[in-house]
Short mmCIF file of N, CA and C in Angstrom, two decimals:
data_model
loop_
_atom_site.label_atom_id
_atom_site.label_comp_id
_atom_site.label_asym_id
_atom_site.label_seq_id
_atom_site.Cartn_x
_atom_site.Cartn_y
_atom_site.Cartn_z
N GLY A 1 9.61 -22.20 13.66
CA GLY A 1 8.94 -21.27 12.42
C GLY A 1 9.43 -20.30 13.87
N THR A 2 9.14 -18.54 12.72
CA THR A 2 9.60 -17.73 13.00
C THR A 2 8.25 -17.16 13.54
N ILE A 3 7.99 -16.00 14.75
CA ILE A 3 6.99 -15.73 14.82
C ILE A 3 7.78 -14.47 14.65
N PRO A 4 6.41 -13.56 13.61
CA PRO A 4 6.35 -12.71 13.11
C PRO A 4 6.58 -11.49 14.05
N LYS A 5 7.02 -10.14 14.34
CA LYS A 5 7.31 -9.20 14.74
C LYS A 5 6.94 -7.65 14.31
N VAL A 6 5.85 -7.21 14.90
CA VAL A 6 5.55 -6.35 15.28
C VAL A 6 6.11 -5.26 15.05
N VAL A 7 6.14 -4.50 13.75
CA VAL A 7 7.05 -3.35 14.14
C VAL A 7 6.28 -1.86 14.31
N ALA A 8 5.08 -1.56 13.73
CA ALA A 8 4.79 -0.78 13.75
C ALA A 8 3.36 -0.80 13.71
N CYS A 9 2.07 -0.62 14.53
CA CYS A 9 0.59 -0.31 14.40
C CYS A 9 -0.13 1.06 15.21
N GLY A 10 -0.68 1.40 14.20
CA GLY A 10 -1.27 2.57 14.32
C GLY A 10 -2.70 2.90 14.31
N THR A 11 -3.10 4.02 14.10
CA THR A 11 -4.92 3.81 13.89
C THR A 11 -4.56 5.21 13.68
N GLY A 12 -6.25 6.01 12.76
CA GLY A 12 -5.90 7.82 12.46
C GLY A 12 -7.59 7.59 11.94
N THR A 13 -7.23 8.90 11.75
CA THR A 13 -8.17 8.47 10.44
C THR A 13 -7.67 10.27 9.56
N GLU A 14 -6.43 9.47 8.73
CA GLU A 14 -6.13 10.56 6.87
C GLU A 14 -7.00 10.46 6.90
N SER A 15 -7.33 10.90 5.76
CA SER A 15 -8.13 10.68 4.87
C SER A 15 -8.08 11.95 3.65
N LYS A 16 -8.26 10.52 2.34
CA LYS A 16 -8.01 11.77 1.08
C LYS A 16 -9.39 11.66 0.42
N THR A 17 -9.60 12.89 -0.83
CA THR A 17 -10.27 12.60 -1.47
C THR A 17 -9.97 13.05 -3.04
N ASN A 18 -11.32 12.96 -3.82
CA ASN A 18 -10.89 12.86 -5.31
C ASN A 18 -11.26 14.16 -6.27
N SER A 19 -10.46 15.05 -4.71
CA SER A 19 -9.89 16.62 -5.08
C SER A 19 -8.89 17.12 -6.35
N THR A 20 -9.05 15.76 -7.05
CA THR A 20 -7.35 15.37 -8.03
C THR A 20 -7.02 14.48 -7.93
N THR A 21 -6.22 14.22 -9.15
CA THR A 21 -6.74 13.21 -10.15
C THR A 21 -5.45 12.56 -9.70
N SER A 22 -4.17 13.17 -9.57
CA SER A 22 -2.93 13.28 -8.77
C SER A 22 -2.72 12.07 -7.50
N ASP A 23 -1.31 11.78 -7.93
CA ASP A 23 -0.92 10.32 -6.29
C ASP A 23 -1.37 12.11 -5.52
N GLN A 24 -2.10 10.71 -3.90
CA GLN A 24 -2.60 11.53 -2.75
C GLN A 24 -1.45 9.88 -2.38
N ASP A 25 -0.15 10.39 -1.74
CA ASP A 25 -0.20 9.43 0.03
C ASP A 25 -0.70 9.84 1.44
N PHE A 26 -0.86 9.20 1.42
CA PHE A 26 -0.70 9.03 3.24
C PHE A 26 0.43 9.61 4.26
N THR A 27 -0.13 9.81 5.62
CA THR A 27 1.25 9.51 5.25
C THR A 27 2.24 8.45 6.43
N ALA A 28 3.23 7.76 6.32
CA ALA A 28 4.52 7.12 6.17
C ALA A 28 3.28 6.75 6.89
N LEU A 29 3.44 5.18 6.80
CA LEU A 29 3.65 3.45 8.00
C LEU A 29 4.78 3.73 9.25
N TYR A 30 4.97 3.19 8.26
CA TYR A 30 7.14 2.70 8.76
C TYR A 30 7.75 3.16 7.82
N ASN A 31 8.83 3.53 8.86
CA ASN A 31 10.37 3.38 8.27
C ASN A 31 11.22 2.70 8.16
N LEU A 32 11.39 2.09 7.22
CA LEU A 32 12.48 0.55 7.23
C LEU A 32 13.73 0.55 6.95
N PRO A 33 13.77 0.57 8.64
CA PRO A 33 16.17 1.54 8.95
C PRO A 33 17.07 1.03 8.29
N ALA A 34 17.85 1.12 7.16
CA ALA A 34 19.14 0.99 6.42
C ALA A 34 18.65 -0.52 6.26
N ASN A 35 19.04 -1.22 5.20
CA ASN A 35 19.36 -2.38 5.07
C ASN A 35 18.76 -3.23 5.98
N ALA A 36 17.59 -3.05 6.08
CA ALA A 36 16.84 -4.42 7.00
C ALA A 36 15.91 -4.83 5.81
N LEU A 37 16.15 -4.64 5.02
CA LEU A 37 15.70 -5.50 3.32
C LEU A 37 16.15 -6.54 2.46
N PHE A 38 16.08 -7.32 2.69
CA PHE A 38 17.72 -7.86 2.08
C PHE A 38 17.09 -9.26 1.80
N THR A 39 17.94 -10.58 1.06
CA THR A 39 17.53 -11.41 -0.06
C THR A 39 17.30 -12.69 1.52
N ASN A 40 15.85 -12.89 1.05
CA ASN A 40 14.13 -14.10 1.85
C ASN A 40 14.49 -13.27 2.73
N LYS A 41 14.59 -11.99 3.21
CA LYS A 41 13.41 -11.10 4.46
C LYS A 41 12.52 -10.50 4.20
N CYS A 42 11.59 -10.60 4.73
CA CYS A 42 9.81 -9.97 4.49
C CYS A 42 9.37 -9.73 5.63
N TYR A 43 8.41 -8.95 4.88
CA TYR A 43 7.98 -7.78 5.38
C TYR A 43 6.11 -7.43 5.16
N ARG A 44 5.14 -7.52 6.37
CA ARG A 44 3.75 -7.45 5.84
C ARG A 44 3.54 -6.77 6.00
N VAL A 45 2.71 -5.47 5.69
CA VAL A 45 1.45 -4.67 5.82
C VAL A 45 0.71 -4.24 5.31
N THR A 46 -0.01 -4.55 6.39
CA THR A 46 -2.05 -4.41 6.07
C THR A 46 -2.16 -2.74 7.15
N VAL A 47 -3.35 -2.83 5.92
CA VAL A 47 -3.78 -1.19 5.90
C VAL A 47 -5.76 -1.06 6.23
N CYS A 48 -6.28 -1.27 6.42
CA CYS A 48 -7.67 -1.43 6.94
C CYS A 48 -8.32 0.62 6.61
N VAL A 49 -8.83 0.44 5.91
CA VAL A 49 -9.57 1.36 5.22
C VAL A 49 -10.53 1.96 5.18
N GLU A 50 -11.79 2.95 5.05
CA GLU A 50 -12.61 3.47 5.29
C GLU A 50 -13.14 3.95 3.59
N VAL A 51 -13.67 2.93 2.60
CA VAL A 51 -14.19 3.47 1.15
C VAL A 51 -15.57 4.75 1.15
N ALA A 52 -15.71 5.83 1.83
CA ALA A 52 -17.07 6.19 0.97
C ALA A 52 -16.81 6.70 -0.34
N THR A 53 -18.49 6.42 -1.08
CA THR A 53 -18.44 6.66 -2.37
C THR A 53 -19.75 7.31 -2.11
N GLY A 54 -19.00 8.60 -3.08
CA GLY A 54 -20.59 9.65 -3.71
C GLY A 54 -21.24 8.94 -4.49
N SER A 55 -21.70 10.14 -5.74
CA SER A 55 -22.44 10.22 -7.07
C SER A 55 -22.15 10.13 -7.90
N SER A 56 -20.69 10.47 -7.70
CA SER A 56 -19.36 10.49 -9.38
C SER A 56 -19.20 9.44 -9.63
N THR A 57 -18.72 9.17 -11.12
CA THR A 57 -17.67 8.34 -11.41
C THR A 57 -16.24 7.97 -11.33
N ALA A 58 -15.69 8.71 -9.88
CA ALA A 58 -14.93 8.47 -10.27
C ALA A 58 -13.92 7.00 -10.01
N ALA A 59 -13.16 6.52 -10.11
CA ALA A 59 -12.98 5.00 -10.19
C ALA A 59 -11.27 5.09 -9.17
N LEU A 60 -11.31 4.02 -7.94
CA LEU A 60 -9.94 4.29 -7.44
C LEU A 60 -9.15 3.61 -7.99
N GLY A 61 -7.39 3.81 -7.37
CA GLY A 61 -6.51 3.53 -7.28
C GLY A 61 -5.95 3.13 -6.92
N GLY A 62 -4.76 2.72 -6.44
CA GLY A 62 -4.30 2.36 -4.86
C GLY A 62 -3.18 1.35 -5.35
N TYR A 63 -1.84 2.48 -4.15
CA TYR A 63 -0.29 1.70 -4.85
C TYR A 63 0.25 1.94 -3.08
N LEU A 64 0.79 1.24 -3.40
CA LEU A 64 2.57 1.60 -2.40
C LEU A 64 3.56 1.79 -2.29
N LYS A 65 4.37 2.49 -2.02
CA LYS A 65 5.88 2.94 -1.91
C LYS A 65 6.86 2.79 -0.81
N LEU A 66 8.54 2.02 -1.16
CA LEU A 66 9.27 2.04 -0.57
C LEU A 66 9.73 2.93 -0.97
N GLY A 67 9.82 4.24 0.32
CA GLY A 67 11.36 5.40 -0.41
C GLY A 67 9.91 6.12 -1.30
N SER A 68 10.46 6.40 -2.05
CA SER A 68 9.18 7.02 -3.18
C SER A 68 9.25 5.94 -4.68
N THR A 69 9.89 4.98 -4.67
CA THR A 69 9.10 4.25 -5.76
C THR A 69 8.41 3.54 -5.94
N LYS A 70 7.19 3.39 -6.42
CA LYS A 70 6.11 2.89 -6.64
C LYS A 70 6.68 1.37 -6.52
N VAL A 71 5.57 0.32 -5.74
CA VAL A 71 6.48 -1.18 -5.38
C VAL A 71 5.33 -2.38 -5.51
N ALA A 72 3.94 -1.82 -6.04
CA ALA A 72 2.52 -2.23 -6.10
C ALA A 72 2.05 -1.12 -6.23
N VAL A 73 1.57 -1.36 -7.64
CA VAL A 73 0.61 -0.46 -8.26
C VAL A 73 -0.78 -1.31 -8.61
N ASN A 74 -2.82 -0.61 -8.76
CA ASN A 74 -3.63 -1.59 -9.14
C ASN A 74 -4.09 -0.17 -9.25
N THR A 75 -4.43 -0.88 -11.23
CA THR A 75 -5.13 0.61 -12.14
C THR A 75 -5.96 0.62 -10.78
N THR A 76 -7.57 2.15 -11.34
CA THR A 76 -8.16 3.01 -11.09
C THR A 76 -9.62 1.39 -10.78
N ASN A 77 -10.23 1.54 -10.22
CA ASN A 77 -12.09 0.85 -10.73
C ASN A 77 -12.51 0.72 -9.92
N SER A 78 -13.76 0.67 -10.74
CA SER A 78 -14.52 1.81 -10.36
C SER A 78 -15.94 0.43 -9.84
N ASP A 79 -15.36 -0.87 -9.35
CA ASP A 79 -15.81 -1.82 -8.63
C ASP A 79 -17.03 -1.79 -6.83
N TRP A 80 -16.83 -0.54 -6.92
CA TRP A 80 -16.91 0.33 -5.99
C TRP A 80 -18.75 0.91 -5.27
N ILE A 81 -19.17 0.80 -4.67
CA ILE A 81 -20.74 0.06 -5.28
C ILE A 81 -21.05 2.11 -4.28
N ASN A 82 -21.68 3.42 -5.52
CA ASN A 82 -21.73 4.40 -5.37
C ASN A 82 -22.64 4.55 -4.16
N SER A 83 -22.00 5.96 -3.55
CA SER A 83 -23.53 5.99 -2.58
C SER A 83 -23.32 5.59 -1.27
N VAL A 84 -22.54 4.37 -1.25
CA VAL A 84 -22.22 3.59 -0.16
C VAL A 84 -20.36 3.53 0.83
N THR A 85 -20.94 3.73 1.84
CA THR A 85 -19.81 3.23 3.11
C THR A 85 -18.83 2.36 3.06
N GLN A 86 -18.33 1.42 3.14
CA GLN A 86 -17.09 0.11 2.66
C GLN A 86 -16.42 -0.13 4.10
N THR A 87 -15.12 -0.65 4.17
CA THR A 87 -15.05 -1.03 4.58
C THR A 87 -14.00 -1.96 4.62
N ALA A 88 -11.96 -2.01 3.81
CA ALA A 88 -12.04 -3.00 3.33
C ALA A 88 -10.27 -2.99 4.04
N THR A 89 -10.56 -4.16 4.13
CA THR A 89 -8.11 -3.93 4.07
C THR A 89 -7.47 -5.21 3.00
N TRP A 90 -7.23 -4.20 2.89
CA TRP A 90 -5.31 -4.56 2.32
C TRP A 90 -3.92 -5.05 2.38
N GLN A 91 -3.37 -5.68 1.84
CA GLN A 91 -2.22 -6.68 2.69
C GLN A 91 -1.70 -6.63 2.12
N PHE A 92 -0.12 -6.47 2.18
CA PHE A 92 1.22 -6.35 0.60
C PHE A 92 1.98 -7.74 1.61
N LEU A 93 2.98 -8.42 0.31
CA LEU A 93 3.89 -8.93 1.37
C LEU A 93 5.10 -8.09 0.63
N ILE A 94 6.30 -8.32 1.17
CA ILE A 94 7.58 -6.93 0.47
C ILE A 94 8.81 -8.58 0.61
N PHE A 95 9.26 -8.89 -0.16
CA PHE A 95 10.26 -9.60 -0.50
C PHE A 95 11.51 -8.90 -0.97
N GLY A 96 12.46 -8.95 0.41
CA GLY A 96 13.70 -9.47 -0.47
C GLY A 96 14.67 -9.37 -1.08
N ARG A 97 15.45 -9.59 -2.27
CA ARG A 97 15.92 -10.11 -3.27
C ARG A 97 17.44 -10.29 -2.47
N ALA A 98 17.78 -9.16 -2.07
CA ALA A 98 19.88 -8.89 -2.59
C ALA A 98 19.70 -8.72 -1.62
N ALA A 99 21.50 -8.89 -1.39
CA ALA A 99 21.99 -7.93 -0.10
C ALA A 99 21.36 -5.89 -1.16
N PRO A 100 21.69 -5.34 0.48
CA PRO A 100 20.63 -4.50 1.00
C PRO A 100 22.58 -3.44 0.27
N SER A 101 21.65 -2.42 -1.45
CA SER A 101 22.57 -1.51 -1.93
C SER A 101 21.76 -0.54 -2.50
N ALA A 102 22.48 0.29 -3.56
CA ALA A 102 21.71 1.95 -3.74
C ALA A 102 20.71 1.26 -4.82
N SER A 103 21.05 -0.29 -5.38
CA SER A 103 19.74 -0.51 -6.35
C SER A 103 19.50 -2.11 -6.73
N SER A 104 19.22 -2.26 -5.59
CA SER A 104 18.69 -4.16 -4.80
C SER A 104 17.22 -4.41 -4.89
N ASN A 105 16.80 -5.66 -5.59
CA ASN A 105 15.96 -6.06 -6.34
C ASN A 105 14.78 -6.46 -4.65
N VAL A 106 13.71 -5.86 -4.84
CA VAL A 106 12.50 -6.80 -4.33
C VAL A 106 12.09 -6.82 -4.80
N THR A 107 10.31 -7.95 -3.86
CA THR A 107 9.45 -8.00 -5.12
C THR A 107 8.06 -8.09 -3.67
N VAL A 108 7.14 -7.46 -4.79
CA VAL A 108 5.64 -7.12 -3.63
C VAL A 108 4.45 -6.71 -4.06
N GLY A 109 4.24 -8.18 -3.94
CA GLY A 109 2.14 -8.40 -3.69
C GLY A 109 1.44 -8.54 -2.62
N PHE A 110 0.17 -8.82 -3.35
CA PHE A 110 -0.71 -8.18 -2.03
C PHE A 110 -1.38 -9.69 -2.62
N PRO A 111 -1.75 -10.64 -1.41
CA PRO A 111 -2.30 -11.97 -1.27
C PRO A 111 -4.21 -11.02 -0.97
N THR A 112 -4.20 -10.58 -0.66
CA THR A 112 -5.59 -10.50 -0.71
C THR A 112 -6.14 -9.87 -1.49
N LEU A 113 -6.89 -9.23 -1.94
CA LEU A 113 -7.89 -8.27 -2.95
C LEU A 113 -7.54 -7.23 -2.67
N PHE A 114 -6.98 -6.50 -3.73
CA PHE A 114 -6.29 -4.76 -2.87
C PHE A 114 -7.29 -4.28 -4.34
N ILE A 115 -7.92 -2.38 -4.04
CA ILE A 115 -8.92 -1.54 -4.92
C ILE A 115 -10.03 -2.46 -5.34
N SER A 116 -9.99 -3.85 -6.06
CA SER A 116 -10.85 -4.56 -6.99
C SER A 116 -11.20 -5.57 -6.62
N ASN A 117 -11.46 -7.21 -7.66
CA ASN A 117 -11.68 -8.19 -7.23
C ASN A 117 -10.35 -9.34 -8.11
N GLY A 118 -9.47 -8.83 -7.57
CA GLY A 118 -8.46 -9.41 -8.47
C GLY A 118 -7.66 -9.08 -8.91
N ASN A 119 -7.13 -7.80 -9.19
CA ASN A 119 -6.65 -7.17 -9.93
C ASN A 119 -5.09 -7.29 -9.61
N PRO A 120 -4.38 -7.32 -10.42
CA PRO A 120 -3.07 -7.34 -10.15
C PRO A 120 -2.23 -6.55 -9.75
N ASN A 121 -0.71 -6.95 -9.86
CA ASN A 121 0.44 -6.25 -8.87
C ASN A 121 0.16 -5.25 -10.95
N ASN A 122 -0.15 -4.04 -10.28
CA ASN A 122 0.61 -4.21 -12.56
C ASN A 122 2.53 -2.83 -12.35
N LEU A 123 2.80 -3.71 -12.15
CA LEU A 123 3.87 -3.50 -12.11
C LEU A 123 4.79 -4.58 -12.16
N ASN A 124 5.67 -4.98 -12.98
CA ASN A 124 6.68 -5.69 -13.04
C ASN A 124 7.87 -6.10 -12.60
N MET A 125 8.13 -7.20 -11.64
CA MET A 125 9.12 -7.63 -10.19
C MET A 125 9.35 -8.47 -11.17
N PRO A 126 11.10 -8.02 -10.29
CA PRO A 126 11.21 -7.51 -9.16
C PRO A 126 11.93 -6.24 -9.73
N ILE A 127 11.82 -4.82 -8.64
CA ILE A 127 12.25 -3.63 -8.59
C ILE A 127 13.72 -2.75 -8.47
N ALA A 128 14.26 -2.83 -8.55
CA ALA A 128 15.40 -1.72 -8.05
C ALA A 128 14.93 -0.99 -7.02
N VAL A 129 14.92 -0.21 -5.66
CA VAL A 129 14.77 -0.08 -4.91
C VAL A 129 16.80 0.20 -3.60
N ALA A 130 16.69 1.04 -3.09
CA ALA A 130 17.52 1.34 -2.59
C ALA A 130 17.52 1.34 -0.90
N THR A 131 18.05 -0.36 -0.94
CA THR A 131 18.18 -0.78 0.17
C THR A 131 19.36 -0.59 0.87
N ASP A 132 20.17 0.40 1.19
CA ASP A 132 20.56 0.77 1.37
C ASP A 132 20.61 2.23 2.13
N GLY A 133 19.74 2.64 2.98
CA GLY A 133 19.53 3.53 3.12
C GLY A 133 17.78 3.89 3.40
N ALA A 134 17.41 3.56 4.36
CA ALA A 134 16.36 4.24 5.10
C ALA A 134 14.97 4.59 4.18
N LEU A 135 13.87 3.31 4.65
CA LEU A 135 12.58 3.92 3.41
C LEU A 135 11.65 3.48 4.20
N ASP A 136 10.60 5.22 3.66
CA ASP A 136 9.08 5.08 4.20
C ASP A 136 7.47 3.84 3.83
N ILE A 137 7.75 2.97 4.33
CA ILE A 137 6.10 2.94 3.87
C ILE A 137 5.33 3.08 4.04
N ILE A 138 4.43 3.71 2.32
CA ILE A 138 3.85 4.90 2.14
C ILE A 138 2.75 4.02 1.09
N LEU A 139 0.95 4.26 1.81
CA LEU A 139 0.03 4.60 1.22
C LEU A 139 -0.65 4.52 0.14
N GLY A 140 -0.94 5.65 -1.30
CA GLY A 140 -1.24 5.71 -1.38
C GLY A 140 -2.56 5.56 -2.42
N ILE A 141 -3.25 6.33 -2.74
CA ILE A 141 -4.33 6.49 -4.12
C ILE A 141 -4.92 7.16 -5.20
N VAL A 142 -5.34 7.38 -5.80
CA VAL A 142 -5.49 7.86 -7.12
C VAL A 142 -6.80 7.55 -7.61
N TYR A 143 -7.64 9.52 -7.62
CA TYR A 143 -8.69 8.79 -8.29
C TYR A 143 -8.89 9.21 -10.11
N SER A 144 -9.80 8.57 -10.57
CA SER A 144 -9.96 9.07 -12.19
C SER A 144 -10.51 10.29 -12.23
N ALA A 145 -10.68 10.66 -11.88
CA ALA A 145 -12.26 12.39 -12.08
C ALA A 145 -11.61 12.80 -10.32
N THR A 146 -12.06 14.32 -10.47
CA THR A 146 -13.06 14.86 -9.38
C THR A 146 -14.15 15.29 -8.71
N GLY A 147 -14.26 16.05 -8.02
CA GLY A 147 -15.46 15.62 -7.86
C GLY A 147 -15.27 16.20 -6.11
N SER A 148 -15.08 15.66 -5.19
CA SER A 148 -15.16 15.96 -4.21
C SER A 148 -15.97 15.18 -3.28
N THR A 149 -16.54 13.68 -4.35
CA THR A 149 -17.43 13.35 -3.96
C THR A 149 -17.51 11.42 -2.75
N GLU A 150 -15.62 11.02 -3.14
CA GLU A 150 -15.54 10.15 -3.06
C GLU A 150 -14.10 10.81 -1.91
N THR A 151 -14.39 9.30 -1.32
CA THR A 151 -13.63 9.56 0.36
C THR A 151 -12.66 8.37 0.27
N VAL A 152 -11.57 7.77 0.77
CA VAL A 152 -10.88 7.23 1.57
C VAL A 152 -9.30 7.41 2.07
N GLN A 153 -10.22 7.03 3.93
CA GLN A 153 -9.39 6.65 4.92
C GLN A 153 -8.64 5.66 5.68
N LEU A 154 -7.77 6.30 5.81
CA LEU A 154 -6.99 5.34 6.48
C LEU A 154 -6.96 5.66 7.62
N GLN A 155 -7.53 4.19 8.75
CA GLN A 155 -8.70 3.79 9.91
C GLN A 155 -6.95 3.07 10.37
N ALA A 156 -6.39 2.20 10.20
CA ALA A 156 -5.45 1.08 10.93
C ALA A 156 -3.92 1.15 9.76
N TRP A 157 -3.35 1.02 10.70
CA TRP A 157 -2.44 -0.02 10.04
C TRP A 157 -1.44 -1.11 11.03
N LEU A 158 -0.43 -2.48 10.10
CA LEU A 158 0.41 -2.68 10.84
C LEU A 158 1.80 -3.16 10.19
N VAL A 159 2.68 -2.36 10.84
CA VAL A 159 3.65 -3.80 9.39
C VAL A 159 4.15 -4.58 10.67
N GLU A 160 4.39 -5.75 10.63
CA GLU A 160 5.07 -6.86 10.62
C GLU A 160 6.30 -7.41 9.45
N GLU A 161 7.49 -7.85 10.55
CA GLU A 161 8.72 -8.18 10.13
C GLU A 161 8.56 -10.15 10.20
N LEU A 162 8.31 -10.57 9.33
CA LEU A 162 8.31 -11.92 9.02
C LEU A 162 9.62 -13.27 9.50
N ASN A 163 10.24 -12.79 9.45
CA ASN A 163 11.32 -13.50 9.35
C ASN A 163 12.67 -12.86 9.85
#
């Protein structure tokens, strides 16, 4: 078998609050080089976040982007316990399905719970992405309501080339 290769690892304290209902991107976790995603190539992205909930009824949703294209989306969910700080680990698998091009198919899934209790990726797969150019891997969140009482803090991340 192949031993996974860590291509990016980091820690931080970048936070996003429910001050808006628009998408909020965290700083890119890794810049995937041009032509690095091709048929049967797989990357695993793992992030550790702290979710601090306030007293509002804001639901939390999340997504992963390759470049500007959302490749994994989990709709907003209110399963988080109000007024409690919780830590979660979210994980994504990115699979190349074709030779690099300006519109190459990829499939992305999350093998562990992402945002809520077992909600699937809300995007139809595969999805076309320009894999012939460099692609930032970006985690993002979205809240259903404002109030500045809810916070998600990106505390650590790991990007692995699996094969």
